[in-house]
XYZ file of C-alpha atoms in Angstrom:
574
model
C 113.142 89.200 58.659
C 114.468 90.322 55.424
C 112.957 93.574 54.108
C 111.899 92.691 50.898
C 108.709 91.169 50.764
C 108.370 87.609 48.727
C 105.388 85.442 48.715
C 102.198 85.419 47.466
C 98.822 86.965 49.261
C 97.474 83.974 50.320
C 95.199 83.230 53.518
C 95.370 80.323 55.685
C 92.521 78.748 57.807
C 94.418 78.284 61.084
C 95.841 82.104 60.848
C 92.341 83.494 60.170
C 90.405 81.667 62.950
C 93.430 82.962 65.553
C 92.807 86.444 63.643
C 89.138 86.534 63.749
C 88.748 85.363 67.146
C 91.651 88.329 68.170
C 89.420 91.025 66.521
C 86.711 89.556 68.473
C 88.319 90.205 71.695
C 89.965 93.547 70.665
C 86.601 94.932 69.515
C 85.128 93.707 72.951
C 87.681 95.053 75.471
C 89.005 98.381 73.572
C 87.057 99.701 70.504
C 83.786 100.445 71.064
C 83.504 102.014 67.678
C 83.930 98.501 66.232
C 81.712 95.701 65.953
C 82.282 92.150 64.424
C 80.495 90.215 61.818
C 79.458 86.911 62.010
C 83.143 85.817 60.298
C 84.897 87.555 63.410
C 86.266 90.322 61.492
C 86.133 94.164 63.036
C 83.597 96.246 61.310
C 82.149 100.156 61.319
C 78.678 100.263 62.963
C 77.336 103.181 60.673
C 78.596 103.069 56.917
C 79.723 99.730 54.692
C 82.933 100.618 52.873
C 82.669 102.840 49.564
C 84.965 101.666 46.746
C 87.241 103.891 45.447
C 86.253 106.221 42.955
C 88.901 105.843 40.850
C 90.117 102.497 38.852
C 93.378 102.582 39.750
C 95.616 100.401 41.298
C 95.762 101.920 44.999
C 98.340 103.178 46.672
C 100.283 99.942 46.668
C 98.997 97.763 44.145
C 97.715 94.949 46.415
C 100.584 94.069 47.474
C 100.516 92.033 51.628
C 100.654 94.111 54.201
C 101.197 93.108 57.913
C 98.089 91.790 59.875
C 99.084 91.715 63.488
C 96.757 93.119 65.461
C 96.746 95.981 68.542
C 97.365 94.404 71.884
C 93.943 93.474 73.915
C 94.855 95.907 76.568
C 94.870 99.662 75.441
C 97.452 102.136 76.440
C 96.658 104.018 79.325
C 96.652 107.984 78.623
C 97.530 110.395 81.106
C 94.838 112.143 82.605
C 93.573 114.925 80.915
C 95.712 113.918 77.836
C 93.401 114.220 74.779
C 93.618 112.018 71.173
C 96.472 113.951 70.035
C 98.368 113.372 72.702
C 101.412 110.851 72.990
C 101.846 110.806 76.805
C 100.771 107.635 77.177
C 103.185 104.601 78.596
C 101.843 101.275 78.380
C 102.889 98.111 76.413
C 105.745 98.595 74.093
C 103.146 98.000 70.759
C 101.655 102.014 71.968
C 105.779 103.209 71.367
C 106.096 104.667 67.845
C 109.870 105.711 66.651
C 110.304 109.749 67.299
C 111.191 110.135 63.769
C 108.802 107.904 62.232
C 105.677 109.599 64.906
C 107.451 113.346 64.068
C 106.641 112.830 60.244
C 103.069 111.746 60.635
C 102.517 114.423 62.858
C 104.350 117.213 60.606
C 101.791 115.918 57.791
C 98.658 115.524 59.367
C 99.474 119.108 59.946
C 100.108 120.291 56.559
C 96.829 118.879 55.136
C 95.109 120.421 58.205
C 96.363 123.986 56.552
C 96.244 122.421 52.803
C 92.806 120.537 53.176
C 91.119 121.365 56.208
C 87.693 119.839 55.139
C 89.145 116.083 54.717
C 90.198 115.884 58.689
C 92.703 113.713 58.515
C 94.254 112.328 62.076
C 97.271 111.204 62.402
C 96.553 108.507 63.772
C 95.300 107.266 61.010
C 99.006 107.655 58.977
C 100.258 105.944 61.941
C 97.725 103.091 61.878
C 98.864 102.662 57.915
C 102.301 102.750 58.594
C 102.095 100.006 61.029
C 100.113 97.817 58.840
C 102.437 98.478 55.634
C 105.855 98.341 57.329
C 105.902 98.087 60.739
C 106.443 102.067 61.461
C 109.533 101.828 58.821
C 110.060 98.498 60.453
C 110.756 99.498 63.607
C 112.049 103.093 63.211
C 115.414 101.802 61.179
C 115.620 105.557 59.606
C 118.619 107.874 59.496
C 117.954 111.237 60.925
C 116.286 112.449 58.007
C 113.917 109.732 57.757
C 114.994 107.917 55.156
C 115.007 103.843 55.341
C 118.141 102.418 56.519
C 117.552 99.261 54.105
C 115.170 99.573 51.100
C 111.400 98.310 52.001
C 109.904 96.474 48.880
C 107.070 94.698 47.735
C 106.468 91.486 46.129
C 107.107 92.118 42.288
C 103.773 92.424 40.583
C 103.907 90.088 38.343
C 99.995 88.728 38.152
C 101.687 85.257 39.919
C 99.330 86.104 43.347
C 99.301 89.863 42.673
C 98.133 92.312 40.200
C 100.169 92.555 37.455
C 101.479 95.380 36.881
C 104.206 96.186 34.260
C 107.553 98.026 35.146
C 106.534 101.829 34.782
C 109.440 103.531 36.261
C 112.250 101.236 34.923
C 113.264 100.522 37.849
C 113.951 103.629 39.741
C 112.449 103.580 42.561
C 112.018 99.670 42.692
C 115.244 98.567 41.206
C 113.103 96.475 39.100
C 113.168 96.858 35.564
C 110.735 94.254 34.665
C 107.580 94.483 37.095
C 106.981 97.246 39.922
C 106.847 96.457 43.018
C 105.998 98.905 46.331
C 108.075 100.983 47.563
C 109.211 102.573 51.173
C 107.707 101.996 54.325
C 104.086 103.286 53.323
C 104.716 100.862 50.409
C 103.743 103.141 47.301
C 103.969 101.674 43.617
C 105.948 103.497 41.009
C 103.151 104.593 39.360
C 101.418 105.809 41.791
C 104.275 107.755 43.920
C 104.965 109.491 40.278
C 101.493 112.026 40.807
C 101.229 111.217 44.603
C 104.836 112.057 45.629
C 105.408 114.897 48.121
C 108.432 116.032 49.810
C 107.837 116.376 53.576
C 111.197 117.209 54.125
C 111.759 119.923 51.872
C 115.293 118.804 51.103
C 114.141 119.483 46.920
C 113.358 115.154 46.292
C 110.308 113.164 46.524
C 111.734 109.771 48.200
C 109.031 107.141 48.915
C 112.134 105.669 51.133
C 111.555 108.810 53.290
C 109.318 108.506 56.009
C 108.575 112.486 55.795
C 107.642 112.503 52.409
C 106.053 109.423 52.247
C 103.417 110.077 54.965
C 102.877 113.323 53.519
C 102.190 111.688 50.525
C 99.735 109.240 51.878
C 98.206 111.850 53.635
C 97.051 113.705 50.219
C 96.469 110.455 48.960
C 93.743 109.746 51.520
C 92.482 113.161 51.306
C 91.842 113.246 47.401
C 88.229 112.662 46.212
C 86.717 115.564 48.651
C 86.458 112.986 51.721
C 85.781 114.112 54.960
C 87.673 111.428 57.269
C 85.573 112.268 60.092
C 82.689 110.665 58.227
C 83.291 106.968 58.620
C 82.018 106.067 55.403
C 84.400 108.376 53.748
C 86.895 107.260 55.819
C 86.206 103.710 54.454
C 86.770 104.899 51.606
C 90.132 106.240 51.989
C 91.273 103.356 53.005
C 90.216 101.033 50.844
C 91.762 102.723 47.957
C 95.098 102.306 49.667
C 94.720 98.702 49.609
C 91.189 97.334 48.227
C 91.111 94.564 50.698
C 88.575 94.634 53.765
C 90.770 92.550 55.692
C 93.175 95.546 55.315
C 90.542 97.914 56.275
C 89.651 95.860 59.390
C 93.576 95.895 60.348
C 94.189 99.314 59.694
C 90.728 100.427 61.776
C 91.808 98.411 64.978
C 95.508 99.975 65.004
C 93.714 103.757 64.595
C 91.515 102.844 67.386
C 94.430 101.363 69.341
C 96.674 104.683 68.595
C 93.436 107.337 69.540
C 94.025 106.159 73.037
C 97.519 107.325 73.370
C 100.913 106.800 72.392
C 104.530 107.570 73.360
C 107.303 108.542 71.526
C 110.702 105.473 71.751
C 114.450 105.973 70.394
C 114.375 105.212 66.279
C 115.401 101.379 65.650
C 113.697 100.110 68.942
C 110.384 99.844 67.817
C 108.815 96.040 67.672
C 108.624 93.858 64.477
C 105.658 92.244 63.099
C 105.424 89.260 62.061
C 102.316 87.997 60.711
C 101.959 89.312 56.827
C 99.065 88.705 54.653
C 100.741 86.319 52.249
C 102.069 84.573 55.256
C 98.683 82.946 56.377
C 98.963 80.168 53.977
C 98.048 76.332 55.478
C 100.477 73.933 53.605
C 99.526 70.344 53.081
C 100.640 68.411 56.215
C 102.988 65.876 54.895
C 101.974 62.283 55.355
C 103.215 60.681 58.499
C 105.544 58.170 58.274
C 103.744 54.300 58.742
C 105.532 52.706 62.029
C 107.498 49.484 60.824
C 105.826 46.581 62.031
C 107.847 44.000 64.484
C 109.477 41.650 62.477
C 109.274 37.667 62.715
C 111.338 35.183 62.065
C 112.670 35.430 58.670
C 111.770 32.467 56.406
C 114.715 30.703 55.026
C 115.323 32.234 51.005
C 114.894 30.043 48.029
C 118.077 29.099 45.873
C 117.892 31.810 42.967
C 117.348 29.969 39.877
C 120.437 30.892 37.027
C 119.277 34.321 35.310
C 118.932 34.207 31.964
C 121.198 36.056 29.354
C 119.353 39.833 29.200
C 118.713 41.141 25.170
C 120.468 43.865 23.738
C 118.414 46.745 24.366
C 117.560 49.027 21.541
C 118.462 52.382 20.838
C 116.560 54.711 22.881
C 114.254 57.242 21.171
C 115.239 60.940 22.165
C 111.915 62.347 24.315
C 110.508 65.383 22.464
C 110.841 68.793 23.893
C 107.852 70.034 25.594
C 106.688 73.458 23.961
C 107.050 76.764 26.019
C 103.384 78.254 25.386
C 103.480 81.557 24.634
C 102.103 83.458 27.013
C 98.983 85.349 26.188
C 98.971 89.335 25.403
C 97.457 91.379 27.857
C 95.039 94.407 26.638
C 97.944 96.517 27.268
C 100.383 95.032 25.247
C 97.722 95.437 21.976
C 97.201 98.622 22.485
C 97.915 100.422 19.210
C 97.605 104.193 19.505
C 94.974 105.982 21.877
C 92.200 108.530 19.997
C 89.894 111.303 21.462
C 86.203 109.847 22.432
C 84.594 113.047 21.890
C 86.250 115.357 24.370
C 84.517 119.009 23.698
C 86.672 122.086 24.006
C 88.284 122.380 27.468
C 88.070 126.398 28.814
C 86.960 127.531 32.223
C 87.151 130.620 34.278
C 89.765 131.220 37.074
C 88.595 129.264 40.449
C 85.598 127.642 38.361
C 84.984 123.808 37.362
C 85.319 122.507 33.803
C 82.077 121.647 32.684
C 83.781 119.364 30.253
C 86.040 115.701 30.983
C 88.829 114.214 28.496
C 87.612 111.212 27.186
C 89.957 108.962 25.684
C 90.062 105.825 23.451
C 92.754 103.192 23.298
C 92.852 100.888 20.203
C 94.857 97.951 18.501
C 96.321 98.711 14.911
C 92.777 97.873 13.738
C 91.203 100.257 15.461
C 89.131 97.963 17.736
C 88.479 98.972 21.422
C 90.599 98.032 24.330
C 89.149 97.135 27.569
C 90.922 97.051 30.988
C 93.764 99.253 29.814
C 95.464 101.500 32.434
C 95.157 105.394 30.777
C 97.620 108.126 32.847
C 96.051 111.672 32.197
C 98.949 114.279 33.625
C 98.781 118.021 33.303
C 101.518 119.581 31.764
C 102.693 123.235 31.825
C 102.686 126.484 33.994
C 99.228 126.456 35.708
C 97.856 125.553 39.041
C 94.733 123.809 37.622
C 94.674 120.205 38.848
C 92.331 117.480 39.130
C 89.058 117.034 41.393
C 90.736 116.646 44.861
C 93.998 118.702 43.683
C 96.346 116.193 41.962
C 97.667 116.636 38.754
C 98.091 112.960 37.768
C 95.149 110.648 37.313
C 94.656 107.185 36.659
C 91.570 105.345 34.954
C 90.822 102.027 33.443
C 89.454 101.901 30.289
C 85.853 100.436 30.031
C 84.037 97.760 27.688
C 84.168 100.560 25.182
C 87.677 100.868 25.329
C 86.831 104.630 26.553
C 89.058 106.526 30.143
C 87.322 109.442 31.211
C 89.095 111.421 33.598
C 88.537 113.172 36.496
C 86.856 116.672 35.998
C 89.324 119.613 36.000
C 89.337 122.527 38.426
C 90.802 125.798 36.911
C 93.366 127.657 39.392
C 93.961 131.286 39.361
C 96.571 131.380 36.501
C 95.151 132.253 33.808
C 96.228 130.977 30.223
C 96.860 127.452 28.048
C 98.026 124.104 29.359
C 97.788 120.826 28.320
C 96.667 117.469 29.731
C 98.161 114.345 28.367
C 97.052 110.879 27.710
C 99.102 108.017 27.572
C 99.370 104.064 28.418
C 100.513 102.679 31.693
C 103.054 100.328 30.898
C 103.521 100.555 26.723
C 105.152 102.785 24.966
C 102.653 104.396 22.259
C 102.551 107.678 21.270
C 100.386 109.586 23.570
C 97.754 112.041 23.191
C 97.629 115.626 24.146
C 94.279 117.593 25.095
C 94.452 121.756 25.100
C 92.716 123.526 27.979
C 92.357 126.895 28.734
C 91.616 128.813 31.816
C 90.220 132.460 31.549
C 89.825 135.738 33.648
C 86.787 135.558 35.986
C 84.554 137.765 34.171
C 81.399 139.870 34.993
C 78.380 140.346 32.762
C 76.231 142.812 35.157
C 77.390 145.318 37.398
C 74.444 147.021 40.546
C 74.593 149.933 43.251
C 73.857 148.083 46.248
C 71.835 151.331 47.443
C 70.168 153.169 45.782
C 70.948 156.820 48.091
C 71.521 159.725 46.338
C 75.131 160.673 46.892
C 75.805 163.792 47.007
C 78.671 166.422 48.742
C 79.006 170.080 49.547
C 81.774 171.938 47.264
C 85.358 170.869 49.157
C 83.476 168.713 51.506
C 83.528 164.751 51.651
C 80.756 162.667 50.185
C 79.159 160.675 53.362
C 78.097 157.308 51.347
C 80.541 154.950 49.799
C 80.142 153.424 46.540
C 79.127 149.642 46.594
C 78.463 147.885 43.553
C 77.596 143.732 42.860
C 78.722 141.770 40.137
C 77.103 138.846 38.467
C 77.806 136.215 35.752
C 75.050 134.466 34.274
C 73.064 135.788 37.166
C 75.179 133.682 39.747
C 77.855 135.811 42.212
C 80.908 137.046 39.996
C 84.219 136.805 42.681
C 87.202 137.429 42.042
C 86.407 140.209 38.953
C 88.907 142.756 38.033
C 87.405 146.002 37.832
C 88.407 149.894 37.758
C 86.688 153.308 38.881
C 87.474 156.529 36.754
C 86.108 159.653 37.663
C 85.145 160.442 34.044
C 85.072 163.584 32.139
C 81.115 162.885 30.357
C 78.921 160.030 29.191
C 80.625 160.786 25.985
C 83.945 161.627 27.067
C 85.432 158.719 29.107
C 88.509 160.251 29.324
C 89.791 161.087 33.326
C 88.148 164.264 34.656
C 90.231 166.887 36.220
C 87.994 168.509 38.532
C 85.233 167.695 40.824
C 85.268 164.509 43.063
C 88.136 162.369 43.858
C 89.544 159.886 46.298
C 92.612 159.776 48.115
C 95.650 157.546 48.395
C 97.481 156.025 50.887
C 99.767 159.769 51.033
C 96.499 161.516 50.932
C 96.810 162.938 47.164
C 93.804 163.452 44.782
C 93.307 160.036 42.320
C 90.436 160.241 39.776
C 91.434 156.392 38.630
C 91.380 153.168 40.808
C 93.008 150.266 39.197
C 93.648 146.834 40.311
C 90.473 146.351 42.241
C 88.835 143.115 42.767
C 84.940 142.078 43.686
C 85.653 139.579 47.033
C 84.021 136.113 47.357
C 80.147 137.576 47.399
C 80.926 139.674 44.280
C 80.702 142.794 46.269
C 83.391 145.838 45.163
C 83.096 148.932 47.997
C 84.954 152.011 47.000
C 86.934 154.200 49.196
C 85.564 157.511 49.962
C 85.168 160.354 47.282
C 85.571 163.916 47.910
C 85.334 166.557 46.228
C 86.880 170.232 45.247
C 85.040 173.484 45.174
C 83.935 172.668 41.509
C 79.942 172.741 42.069
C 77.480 169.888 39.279
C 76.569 167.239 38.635
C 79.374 164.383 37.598
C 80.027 160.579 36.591
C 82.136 158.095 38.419
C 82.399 154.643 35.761
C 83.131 151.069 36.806
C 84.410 148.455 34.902
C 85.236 144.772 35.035
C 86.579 141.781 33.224
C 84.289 140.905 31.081
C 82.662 144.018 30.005
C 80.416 144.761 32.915
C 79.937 148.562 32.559
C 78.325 150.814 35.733
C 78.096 155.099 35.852
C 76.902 156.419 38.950
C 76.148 159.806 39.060
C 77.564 162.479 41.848
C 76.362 165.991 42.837
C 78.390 168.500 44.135
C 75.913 171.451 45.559
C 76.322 174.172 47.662
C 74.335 173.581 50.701
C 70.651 175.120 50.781
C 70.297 178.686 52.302
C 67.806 178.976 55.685
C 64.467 180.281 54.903
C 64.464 182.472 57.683
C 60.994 182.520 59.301
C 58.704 186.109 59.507
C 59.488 187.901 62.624
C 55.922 188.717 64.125
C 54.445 192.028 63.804
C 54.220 194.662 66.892
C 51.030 194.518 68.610
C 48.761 197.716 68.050
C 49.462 200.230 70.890
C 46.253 200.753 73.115
């Protein structure tokens, strides 16, 4: 079968009964996790799937995907082999291609170090892959796990798909006109442009790479803060890879199927599919043909009378051309310019949330509203802020109001301006640029933690630490800058030259810490202070970002003579 994918989605009766009635068995003899509905199709016993959060156009733009399903009988693991195993040997549909399992494998990995909390198995990349491409159909990668032959999607042109504009002109799709999906997890254009990884570190984001396309699906399914261990969110994940519960059903069975075990087969060996979703279609039998009837005995034909002399005929009339309609703008194409919606000033502290979201307006020349637009928000610029769930390119739809909002921002730890822009999938208008700013983590109150005298002998060492806690707004202040200098007076903040001190790492006298930092409770401990043989009563000051201000004051005594106790007089001689 070719690789490029050309019909429309379409489903059949015939195809669906078979389909339905194989889930049936399948959930019966191998999935206990998975129950079926009264149409036959697999479902999750303990959540109903979430739709996506975002209004985009998933991963690959609802374009068919493969719906043959796991074979009846699992794979047999060996013993003691546990989910994340591939030791298994059973029918050839457990084999995935080494380079093809080695990349899902090397990503599930690097979100496990990435994003721990979303859990992703896998399996699960594995189950995707199958169901867009048939594991890079069939392992036909070179040894850097790129496609041998280019793996594309139906073009998108709203005949049976979405329609979906050209965005990359043609780059990844070698289509100029319409996008279509790309590589064997079957990413658009426009989605692979923010979701693009490379897994291969060879310096290129190739959706035609098996390494950094299942990375890239992998982040994809871990955006949003989902948990994939949580069925519901897992749902969810994959649903926004391809908004189709058919495609959810497929894609559960084949991660149920893969749990059990797999083995690793040579690249190129693996099995095709060949049941795709726009392949289910039931054509309109063709009429059969009426049996001629046994023939009699032919009657004997009448003597044609003479024909008489035809007319001239006239001069035909030329038929009028039919008129080609026009075909009707979409919203994009009226789209205008895009204006704010009433985005308040973006600025955050280091690590923290944006309280505020971009809004963003699109409009035709006449200012009206535009509806069911497609509005790209990217972050430009040296920072590390991204998006909720760590992207830094975001699609929305626009609403009835003609209004995107996107995604709340979450500052990173580089401090300074950067901008997020607005523009419009697939038209070229000018777009529309938002300033941000992320600050220091600051401190507004600084506390001893104890409140123990601290005090020292003249050259001695002072036997409590210094431990101070600092607050913003009365909420935990991590992260905070802050110094300690040994000061001179109250009035005087200038470094003092005698009295207490701490060491460094060669053991000579400091009377100035810089560089420190409160950790994730707010907490700053100091090293320990001694002191010299200057005797009173001094001031140790700590500042932070932010203007947080603390003096603790340290005594240096000499310690307190013995009383010594009366010796007891002499008894009275007798």
């Amino acid at each position: 079968m070719s690789a490029q994918f050309g019909r429309r989605l379409r489903k059949g009766a015939v195809a669906t009964t078979v389909a339905a009635a194989a889930v049936a068995a399948l959930s019966a003899s191998q999935a206990p996790d998975v129950s079926v509905d009264d149409n036959g199709r697999s479902t999750t016993a303990d959540a109903q799937p979430t739709p996506d959060a975002s209004d985009d156009d998933g991963a690959t733009g609802g374009s068919p995907y493969w719906m043959d399903l796991p074979p009846l009988n699992s794979p047999s693991p060996t013993p003691g082999a546990g989910s994340g195993d591939t030791a298994a040997t059973g029918t050839g549909e457990a084999g995935i291609p080494a380079t093809v399992l080695d990349a899902y494998k090397k990503a599930a990995a690097a979100l496990q170090e990435s994003k721990p909390g979303c859990n992703l198995p896998w399996q699960l990349l594995a189950a995707i892959g199958k169901v867009e491409s048939g594991q890079a159909r069939g392992g036909r990668v070179t040894a850097d796990g790129t496609t041998i032959d280019p793996i594309l999607g139906p073009q998108l042109d709203g005949n049976g798909f979405a329609l979906i504009p050209d965005t990359d002109n043609g780059v990844y799709d070698g289509n100029s006109t319409y996008d279509q999906a790309v590589g064997p997890m079957q990413f658009i254009p426009s989605t692979w442009e923010w979701a693009g990884r490379d897994g291969n570190d060879d310096g290129k984001k190739d959706p035609n790479n098996i390494y950094d396309a299942a990375l890239a699906a992998g982040h994809y399914l871990c955006r949003n803060g989902w948990d994939l261990s949580a069925q519901a969110d897992m749902n969810s994940a994959i649903l926004s890879y391809n908004k189709s519960q058919d495609y959810l059903n497929t894609v559960l069975s084949w991660l149920e199927y893969y749990r059990k075990g797999t083995h690793e087969i040579p690249d190129g060996t693996g099995s095709l599919p060949g049941n795709r979703s726009d392949d289910n279609d039931t054509t309109s039998p063709s009429p059969s043909p009426v049996p001629p009837s046994t023939p009699g005995t032919p009657s004997t034909p009448n003597t044609p009378s003479t024909p008489s002399t035809p007319s001239t005929p006239g001069t035909p009339s030329t038929p009028s051309q039919p008129s080609t309609p026009s075909p009707s703008p979409t919203p994009t194409d009226t789209v205008d310019h895009l204006e704010d919606a009433g985005t308040a000033k973006l600025t955050a502290q280091a690590g923290d949330a944006f309280t505020k979201r971009i809004s963003t307006r699109a409009e035709t020349s006449a200012g009206k509203a535009v509806g069911k637009v497609r509005i790209r928000f990217t972050i430009v610029g040296s920072t590390d802020t991204t998006f909720t769930g760590g992207e830094s390119v975001a699609t929305i739809v626009t609403n009835s109001a003609g209004v995107a909002v996107a995604p709340a921002l979450k500052a990173g730890e580089k401090t300074g301006d950067f901008t997020v822009r607005a523009t419009v999938v697939g038209r070229a208008v000018a777009g529309l640029d938002y300033k941000a700013t992320v600050t220091e983590r600051v401190a507004d109150t600084l506390v001893r933690t104890s409140d123990t005298a601290l005090t020292c002998t003249p050259g001695g060492e002072f036997a409590d630490q210094v431990e101070v806690k600092a607050t913003y707004d009365g909420a935990v202040a991590d992260g905070v800058a802050a110094t300690a200098t040994l000061i001179t007076s109250a009035d005087d903040t200038t470094e003092n030259t005698k009295g207490p001190y701490f060491k460094d790492a060669d053991g000579k006298t400091v009377r100035t810490l810089t560089g420190l930092e409160t950790d994730a409770n707010g907490l700053l401990k100091l090293p320990k202070l001694y002191s010299d043989d200057t005797t009173g009563t001094f001031l140790l000051r700590v500042n932070t970002a932010g203007g947080a201000v603390l003096t603790v004051e340290l005594t240096v005594a000499a310690a307190a003579e013995p009383t010594e106790s009366p010796s007891p007089s002499a008894s009275p001689s007798a």
